[in-house]
Amino acid sequence: MLLIVCPWCGEREHSEFSCGGEGHIARPDPRTATDEEWADYLFMRQNPKGVHHERWFHVHGCRQWFHMARDTVTHEILAVYGIAEKPPALDGSGEGGR
Amino acid sequence: MKYSIFSLLRQARDHHRNWPQAWRSPEPKPSYDVVIIGGGGHGLATAYYLAKEHGIANVAVLEKGWLGGGNTGRNTTIVRSNYLWDESAHLYEKSLQLFEGLSADLNFNVMFSARGVINLAHNEHDLKELARRGHACRLNGIDYELVTPRQIKKIAPIVNISRNSRYPVLGGAMQRRAGNARHDAVAWGFARRADDRGVDIIQNCEVTGIDVADGRVTGVRTTKGPIKARKIGAAPAGHASVVGQMAGLRMPVESHCLQAMVSEPIKPVLDTVIMSNTVHVYIGQSDKGELVLGAGIDGFNSYSQRGGIDVIEHQLEGLCELYPIVRRLRVMRTWGGIVDICPDASPIVSKTPVEGFYMNCGWGTGGFKATPGSGWVFAHTIAQDRPHKLNEAFDLKRFETGSLIDEHGAAAVAH
Ligand SMILES: Cc1cc2nc3c(=O)[nH]c(=O)nc-3n(C[C@H](O)[C@H](O)[C@H](O)COP(=O)(O)OP(=O)(O)OC[C@H]3O[C@@H](n4cnc5c(N)ncnc54)[C@H](O)[C@@H]3O)c2cc1C
Ligand SMILES: [Zn+2]
């Protein structure tokens, strides 16, 4: 069980949230994108073994979206940041989001 | 050595002290015709069929851990072929047919038991969906018949078909030729037979890089040193993205933890497998007497073979309601495996933009049943440098063309 610090509600169990997958994916212009670029946008994912920047939704709470940087091997939450923000520099202390 | 009643008697006479090793543990050679990445069932089956069907035996299977230590040894072993879309139905049916003759072919008892698999319907929509799938299967020559609640109760008395149940059973559908097999035995059987034919099976050997020159693979780098290869076939399951990236490819795959569990062993109560799409619960009974229980995936990317307890709780709630007999049983063991989920819930068995590099992944929560079939078509794809008719549609290109094979709703709890 992950303990997630929602930017609005504070520390809650992860079962209150739903994960919206990889964050920071830029939508290409559909009028000019090639099939390959469009497929990349729709389907290809980094799926890293390590730090993943992902979107979360506090579905059973404030119903706000936000970003999280999380290690996919240890599940350690390295940072919680706003939905419109760029990924922060990670210091590796694991205290992100607190 | 051929396994038979006679070899068993001979070895028994010697107090089982002289059984030979089932396969060698050689050091890697400097180069191979084909290197397979991943010693799960799919990788081992590929090596076996490369040697058997295509006469290519200068092959190495490289496994970072131990054989079958990935999802092959962690799955709940449901084998069935009742898929909705023609492409999937044909591929999984090929695999089911190979399962039916596998013990004889491998001279290894994979304990395939055609005990049937039942899917329950809990609402009108489920009933219609099962009827539709039943018709689709019949058109593809695959057995899948509708059954009534009474018939289900007769086959499996532990199901609660009471009208007052939280999840009423309105009906179901059954594939009688479906069932279970012994997961480790499938890996070991393929390994032993591939080794017989000259394939080198190398455990504790992690592939850390793939060498590509002028758009063509030349070899792999491993924890046991570099190995040259004319062709490379990857069957790394949950590590598809990691291995794909080594060859410079982005994959349409996300890795999630999928959990399962067993109860303490009890007397035989269930001689079939029952799945429930809507409640997301399935149950079978192992030969040891444990009830084998499966859950859904955790909702976020993970490479940790440990899932959330909330998923198990949710699953057990449905289970207790549908099978009241389990309420006082204890859960003996839970575990997780990292499954490779594709956007359309269908696998990729395909050539790639890198010449000589082939990818077999995306089997997600349901690839054990496909082990022999997947190896069979992947061996063909590697040997001939083009897909077999059965896996043509499972190409990596489908994500560009849009010809997805959407089995999300159609898969019976996806396993
Ligand atoms: C809990 C659970 C229940 C399931 N239930 C069912 C079911 O009932 N029916 C069904 O059909 N399917 C089921 N599945 C799915 C099924 O287990 C898989 O689809 C199938 O076993 C995949 O086989 P594989 O050989 O491709 O993968 P694996 O057995 O995972 O093999 C891949 C291997 O590649 C190795 N590897 C990865 N990276 C490297 C590297 N860089 N170098 C060397 N080796 C590497 C791994 O160590 C691993 O051994 C279930 C899965 C889970 C986790
Ligand atoms: Zn909140």
mmCIF file of N, CA, C and O in Angstrom, chain A residues 1-2 14-15 18-19 21-22 35-36 39-50 52 54 56 70 72-75, chain B residues 64 206 238-239 241-242 250-255 298-304 306-310 343 396 398-400 404:
data_model
loop_
_atom_site.group_PDB
_atom_site.id
_atom_site.type_symbol
_atom_site.label_atom_id
_atom_site.label_comp_id
_atom_site.label_asym_id
_atom_site.label_seq_id
_atom_site.Cartn_x
_atom_site.Cartn_y
_atom_site.Cartn_z
ATOM 1 N N MET A 1 0.837 -1.204 0.000
ATOM 2 C CA MET A 1 0.000 0.000 0.000
ATOM 3 C C MET A 1 0.868 1.249 0.000
ATOM 4 O O MET A 1 1.754 1.382 0.828
ATOM 5 N N LEU A 2 0.622 2.159 -0.927
ATOM 6 C CA LEU A 2 1.364 3.414 -0.957
ATOM 7 C C LEU A 2 0.639 4.438 -0.090
ATOM 8 O O LEU A 2 -0.586 4.453 -0.030
ATOM 9 N N HIS A 14 -3.351 4.746 -1.104
ATOM 10 C CA HIS A 14 -3.404 4.844 -2.558
ATOM 11 C C HIS A 14 -4.728 4.352 -3.126
ATOM 12 O O HIS A 14 -5.093 4.690 -4.241
ATOM 13 N N SER A 15 -5.481 3.564 -2.342
ATOM 14 C CA SER A 15 -6.748 3.068 -2.880
ATOM 15 C C SER A 15 -7.769 4.201 -3.060
ATOM 16 O O SER A 15 -8.799 4.009 -3.689
ATOM 17 N N SER A 18 -6.542 7.068 -8.329
ATOM 18 C CA SER A 18 -6.314 6.208 -9.481
ATOM 19 C C SER A 18 -5.169 6.804 -10.291
ATOM 20 O O SER A 18 -4.978 8.024 -10.329
ATOM 21 N N CYS A 19 -4.381 5.908 -10.870
ATOM 22 C CA CYS A 19 -3.177 6.333 -11.563
ATOM 23 C C CYS A 19 -3.512 6.580 -13.032
ATOM 24 O O CYS A 19 -4.120 5.739 -13.691
ATOM 25 N N GLY A 21 -1.304 7.075 -15.439
ATOM 26 C CA GLY A 21 -0.219 6.689 -16.341
ATOM 27 C C GLY A 21 0.820 7.781 -16.546
ATOM 28 O O GLY A 21 0.810 8.820 -15.879
ATOM 29 N N GLU A 22 1.698 7.526 -17.493
ATOM 30 C CA GLU A 22 2.846 8.397 -17.751
ATOM 31 C C GLU A 22 2.428 9.861 -17.954
ATOM 32 O O GLU A 22 1.466 10.142 -18.678
ATOM 33 N N ASP A 35 1.784 8.973 -39.130
ATOM 34 C CA ASP A 35 1.195 7.833 -38.419
ATOM 35 C C ASP A 35 2.124 7.359 -37.304
ATOM 36 O O ASP A 35 1.690 6.972 -36.221
ATOM 37 N N GLU A 36 3.419 7.393 -37.610
ATOM 38 C CA GLU A 36 4.392 6.909 -36.639
ATOM 39 C C GLU A 36 4.397 7.804 -35.394
ATOM 40 O O GLU A 36 4.401 7.309 -34.263
ATOM 41 N N ALA A 39 1.157 7.214 -33.449
ATOM 42 C CA ALA A 39 1.214 5.940 -32.722
ATOM 43 C C ALA A 39 2.095 6.095 -31.487
ATOM 44 O O ALA A 39 1.772 5.593 -30.409
ATOM 45 N N ASP A 40 3.174 6.826 -31.640
ATOM 46 C CA ASP A 40 4.086 7.030 -30.512
ATOM 47 C C ASP A 40 3.363 7.779 -29.393
ATOM 48 O O ASP A 40 3.449 7.421 -28.223
ATOM 49 N N TYR A 41 2.615 8.804 -29.794
ATOM 50 C CA TYR A 41 1.869 9.611 -28.819
ATOM 51 C C TYR A 41 0.793 8.767 -28.121
ATOM 52 O O TYR A 41 0.637 8.784 -26.898
ATOM 53 N N LEU A 42 0.056 7.989 -28.907
ATOM 54 C CA LEU A 42 -1.059 7.233 -28.338
ATOM 55 C C LEU A 42 -0.602 6.036 -27.514
ATOM 56 O O LEU A 42 -1.151 5.763 -26.451
ATOM 57 N N PHE A 43 0.377 5.304 -28.033
ATOM 58 C CA PHE A 43 0.614 3.962 -27.487
ATOM 59 C C PHE A 43 1.989 3.704 -26.879
ATOM 60 O O PHE A 43 2.114 2.875 -25.990
ATOM 61 N N MET A 44 3.044 4.348 -27.406
ATOM 62 C CA MET A 44 4.377 3.995 -26.927
ATOM 63 C C MET A 44 4.625 4.651 -25.567
ATOM 64 O O MET A 44 4.277 5.814 -25.365
ATOM 65 N N ARG A 45 5.230 3.909 -24.661
ATOM 66 C CA ARG A 45 5.446 4.412 -23.317
ATOM 67 C C ARG A 45 6.870 4.121 -22.868
ATOM 68 O O ARG A 45 7.478 3.154 -23.309
ATOM 69 N N GLN A 46 7.357 4.974 -21.935
ATOM 70 C CA GLN A 46 8.720 4.735 -21.438
ATOM 71 C C GLN A 46 8.768 3.509 -20.541
ATOM 72 O O GLN A 46 9.713 2.746 -20.584
ATOM 73 N N ASN A 47 7.775 3.360 -19.703
ATOM 74 C CA ASN A 47 7.678 2.205 -18.815
ATOM 75 C C ASN A 47 9.014 1.887 -18.157
ATOM 76 O O ASN A 47 9.504 0.763 -18.230
ATOM 77 N N PRO A 48 9.628 2.870 -17.491
ATOM 78 C CA PRO A 48 10.990 2.662 -16.999
ATOM 79 C C PRO A 48 11.042 1.727 -15.794
ATOM 80 O O PRO A 48 10.076 1.653 -15.018
ATOM 81 N N LYS A 49 12.161 1.036 -15.668
ATOM 82 C CA LYS A 49 12.440 0.300 -14.433
ATOM 83 C C LYS A 49 13.257 1.263 -13.590
ATOM 84 O O LYS A 49 14.458 1.388 -13.772
ATOM 85 N N GLY A 50 12.589 2.025 -12.734
ATOM 86 C CA GLY A 50 13.234 3.102 -12.002
ATOM 87 C C GLY A 50 12.267 4.265 -11.860
ATOM 88 O O GLY A 50 11.066 4.045 -11.697
ATOM 89 N N HIS A 52 9.640 6.948 -12.465
ATOM 90 C CA HIS A 52 8.544 7.147 -13.408
ATOM 91 C C HIS A 52 7.824 8.437 -13.043
ATOM 92 O O HIS A 52 7.435 8.624 -11.884
ATOM 93 N N GLU A 54 4.490 10.271 -13.319
ATOM 94 C CA GLU A 54 3.151 9.802 -13.674
ATOM 95 C C GLU A 54 2.076 10.728 -13.111
ATOM 96 O O GLU A 54 2.316 11.509 -12.210
ATOM 97 N N TRP A 56 -1.601 11.249 -11.254
ATOM 98 C CA TRP A 56 -2.525 10.597 -10.325
ATOM 99 C C TRP A 56 -3.753 11.472 -10.139
ATOM 100 O O TRP A 56 -3.689 12.691 -10.287
ATOM 101 N N ARG A 70 7.863 8.469 -8.982
ATOM 102 C CA ARG A 70 7.855 7.281 -8.123
ATOM 103 C C ARG A 70 8.819 6.262 -8.718
ATOM 104 O O ARG A 70 8.935 6.131 -9.937
ATOM 105 N N THR A 72 9.618 2.656 -9.746
ATOM 106 C CA THR A 72 8.744 1.517 -10.037
ATOM 107 C C THR A 72 9.285 0.203 -9.468
ATOM 108 O O THR A 72 8.603 -0.811 -9.520
ATOM 109 N N VAL A 73 10.517 0.230 -8.953
ATOM 110 C CA VAL A 73 11.059 -0.993 -8.351
ATOM 111 C C VAL A 73 10.796 -1.017 -6.852
ATOM 112 O O VAL A 73 10.311 -2.004 -6.301
ATOM 113 N N THR A 74 11.085 0.126 -6.183
ATOM 114 C CA THR A 74 10.908 0.180 -4.727
ATOM 115 C C THR A 74 9.558 0.770 -4.329
ATOM 116 O O THR A 74 9.147 0.673 -3.182
ATOM 117 N N HIS A 75 8.876 1.422 -5.282
ATOM 118 C CA HIS A 75 7.625 2.145 -5.049
ATOM 119 C C HIS A 75 7.819 3.392 -4.190
ATOM 120 O O HIS A 75 6.846 3.999 -3.735
ATOM 121 N N LYS B 64 18.098 -14.416 -16.937
ATOM 122 C CA LYS B 64 18.811 -13.677 -15.888
ATOM 123 C C LYS B 64 18.679 -14.334 -14.514
ATOM 124 O O LYS B 64 19.541 -14.188 -13.674
ATOM 125 N N GLU B 206 22.249 -12.351 -17.378
ATOM 126 C CA GLU B 206 21.370 -11.239 -17.743
ATOM 127 C C GLU B 206 21.899 -10.521 -18.979
ATOM 128 O O GLU B 206 23.085 -10.213 -19.065
ATOM 129 N N GLY B 238 7.530 -9.044 -18.565
ATOM 130 C CA GLY B 238 7.460 -7.752 -17.875
ATOM 131 C C GLY B 238 8.611 -6.808 -18.190
ATOM 132 O O GLY B 238 8.514 -5.610 -17.950
ATOM 133 N N HIS B 239 9.707 -7.331 -18.713
ATOM 134 C CA HIS B 239 10.865 -6.490 -19.037
ATOM 135 C C HIS B 239 10.931 -6.125 -20.518
ATOM 136 O O HIS B 239 12.006 -5.767 -21.023
ATOM 137 N N SER B 241 9.903 -3.526 -22.183
ATOM 138 C CA SER B 241 10.350 -2.155 -22.465
ATOM 139 C C SER B 241 11.846 -2.013 -22.230
ATOM 140 O O SER B 241 12.537 -1.318 -22.970
ATOM 141 N N VAL B 242 12.320 -2.671 -21.156
ATOM 142 C CA VAL B 242 13.745 -2.568 -20.801
ATOM 143 C C VAL B 242 14.597 -3.195 -21.900
ATOM 144 O O VAL B 242 15.584 -2.613 -22.356
ATOM 145 N N ARG B 250 11.008 1.864 -28.677
ATOM 146 C CA ARG B 250 9.998 2.176 -27.678
ATOM 147 C C ARG B 250 8.855 1.170 -27.843
ATOM 148 O O ARG B 250 8.425 0.902 -28.955
ATOM 149 N N MET B 251 8.371 0.624 -26.742
ATOM 150 C CA MET B 251 7.356 -0.425 -26.821
ATOM 151 C C MET B 251 6.011 0.096 -26.306
ATOM 152 O O MET B 251 5.967 0.905 -25.383
ATOM 153 N N PRO B 252 4.906 -0.404 -26.875
ATOM 154 C CA PRO B 252 3.576 0.002 -26.400
ATOM 155 C C PRO B 252 3.129 -0.860 -25.215
ATOM 156 O O PRO B 252 2.036 -1.424 -25.224
ATOM 157 N N VAL B 253 3.973 -0.963 -24.225
ATOM 158 C CA VAL B 253 3.740 -1.916 -23.144
ATOM 159 C C VAL B 253 3.925 -1.204 -21.814
ATOM 160 O O VAL B 253 4.785 -0.344 -21.687
ATOM 161 N N GLU B 254 3.084 -1.543 -20.837
ATOM 162 C CA GLU B 254 3.327 -1.079 -19.473
ATOM 163 C C GLU B 254 3.345 -2.278 -18.531
ATOM 164 O O GLU B 254 2.573 -3.222 -18.679
ATOM 165 N N SER B 255 4.266 -2.218 -17.569
ATOM 166 C CA SER B 255 4.462 -3.340 -16.647
ATOM 167 C C SER B 255 3.673 -3.106 -15.367
ATOM 168 O O SER B 255 3.760 -2.029 -14.773
ATOM 169 N N ASP B 298 -2.513 -4.503 -10.227
ATOM 170 C CA ASP B 298 -2.392 -3.226 -9.524
ATOM 171 C C ASP B 298 -2.472 -2.112 -10.558
ATOM 172 O O ASP B 298 -1.991 -2.261 -11.675
ATOM 173 N N GLY B 299 -3.031 -0.978 -10.164
ATOM 174 C CA GLY B 299 -3.368 0.066 -11.124
ATOM 175 C C GLY B 299 -2.244 0.991 -11.529
ATOM 176 O O GLY B 299 -2.500 2.021 -12.119
ATOM 177 N N PHE B 300 -0.994 0.672 -11.188
ATOM 178 C CA PHE B 300 0.100 1.572 -11.580
ATOM 179 C C PHE B 300 1.315 0.743 -12.003
ATOM 180 O O PHE B 300 1.424 -0.433 -11.651
ATOM 181 N N ASN B 301 2.219 1.354 -12.761
ATOM 182 C CA ASN B 301 3.407 0.653 -13.265
ATOM 183 C C ASN B 301 4.243 0.114 -12.107
ATOM 184 O O ASN B 301 4.417 0.800 -11.100
ATOM 185 N N SER B 302 4.746 -1.097 -12.295
ATOM 186 C CA SER B 302 5.572 -1.670 -11.235
ATOM 187 C C SER B 302 6.505 -2.729 -11.781
ATOM 188 O O SER B 302 6.144 -3.507 -12.664
ATOM 189 N N TYR B 303 7.710 -2.718 -11.249
ATOM 190 C CA TYR B 303 8.660 -3.809 -11.498
ATOM 191 C C TYR B 303 8.953 -4.550 -10.192
ATOM 192 O O TYR B 303 9.936 -5.262 -10.093
ATOM 193 N N SER B 304 8.115 -4.330 -9.177
ATOM 194 C CA SER B 304 8.322 -5.015 -7.911
ATOM 195 C C SER B 304 7.328 -6.159 -7.860
ATOM 196 O O SER B 304 6.147 -5.958 -8.082
ATOM 197 N N ARG B 306 5.644 -7.415 -5.846
ATOM 198 C CA ARG B 306 4.776 -7.351 -4.661
ATOM 199 C C ARG B 306 3.631 -6.410 -4.945
ATOM 200 O O ARG B 306 3.842 -5.249 -5.252
ATOM 201 N N GLY B 307 2.420 -6.913 -4.801
ATOM 202 C CA GLY B 307 1.254 -6.101 -5.118
ATOM 203 C C GLY B 307 0.605 -5.552 -3.872
ATOM 204 O O GLY B 307 1.001 -5.845 -2.747
ATOM 205 N N GLY B 308 -0.433 -4.750 -4.073
ATOM 206 C CA GLY B 308 -1.135 -4.107 -2.966
ATOM 207 C C GLY B 308 -2.136 -5.054 -2.308
ATOM 208 O O GLY B 308 -2.797 -5.853 -2.969
ATOM 209 N N ILE B 309 -2.252 -4.930 -0.988
ATOM 210 C CA ILE B 309 -3.164 -5.792 -0.236
ATOM 211 C C ILE B 309 -4.615 -5.427 -0.550
ATOM 212 O O ILE B 309 -5.518 -6.256 -0.439
ATOM 213 N N ASP B 310 -4.857 -4.182 -0.974
ATOM 214 C CA ASP B 310 -6.227 -3.758 -1.280
ATOM 215 C C ASP B 310 -6.806 -4.567 -2.445
ATOM 216 O O ASP B 310 -7.994 -4.871 -2.477
ATOM 217 N N PRO B 343 -1.815 -1.981 -25.020
ATOM 218 C CA PRO B 343 -3.029 -1.151 -25.042
ATOM 219 C C PRO B 343 -4.277 -1.909 -25.503
ATOM 220 O O PRO B 343 -5.375 -1.597 -25.068
ATOM 221 N N LEU B 396 3.945 -5.464 -34.524
ATOM 222 C CA LEU B 396 4.192 -4.187 -33.857
ATOM 223 C C LEU B 396 3.605 -3.013 -34.656
ATOM 224 O O LEU B 396 3.233 -1.983 -34.106
ATOM 225 N N ARG B 398 0.803 -2.738 -35.938
ATOM 226 C CA ARG B 398 -0.650 -2.510 -35.809
ATOM 227 C C ARG B 398 -0.967 -1.242 -35.036
ATOM 228 O O ARG B 398 -2.050 -0.686 -35.180
ATOM 229 N N PHE B 399 -0.014 -0.782 -34.232
ATOM 230 C CA PHE B 399 -0.277 0.430 -33.458
ATOM 231 C C PHE B 399 -0.203 1.674 -34.353
ATOM 232 O O PHE B 399 -0.709 2.724 -33.997
ATOM 233 N N GLU B 400 0.448 1.531 -35.499
ATOM 234 C CA GLU B 400 0.460 2.622 -36.474
ATOM 235 C C GLU B 400 -0.730 2.520 -37.425
ATOM 236 O O GLU B 400 -1.348 3.521 -37.778
ATOM 237 N N LEU B 404 -5.927 -2.731 -34.349
ATOM 238 C CA LEU B 404 -5.767 -3.322 -33.020
ATOM 239 C C LEU B 404 -6.644 -4.562 -32.878
ATOM 240 O O LEU B 404 -7.634 -4.720 -33.582
#
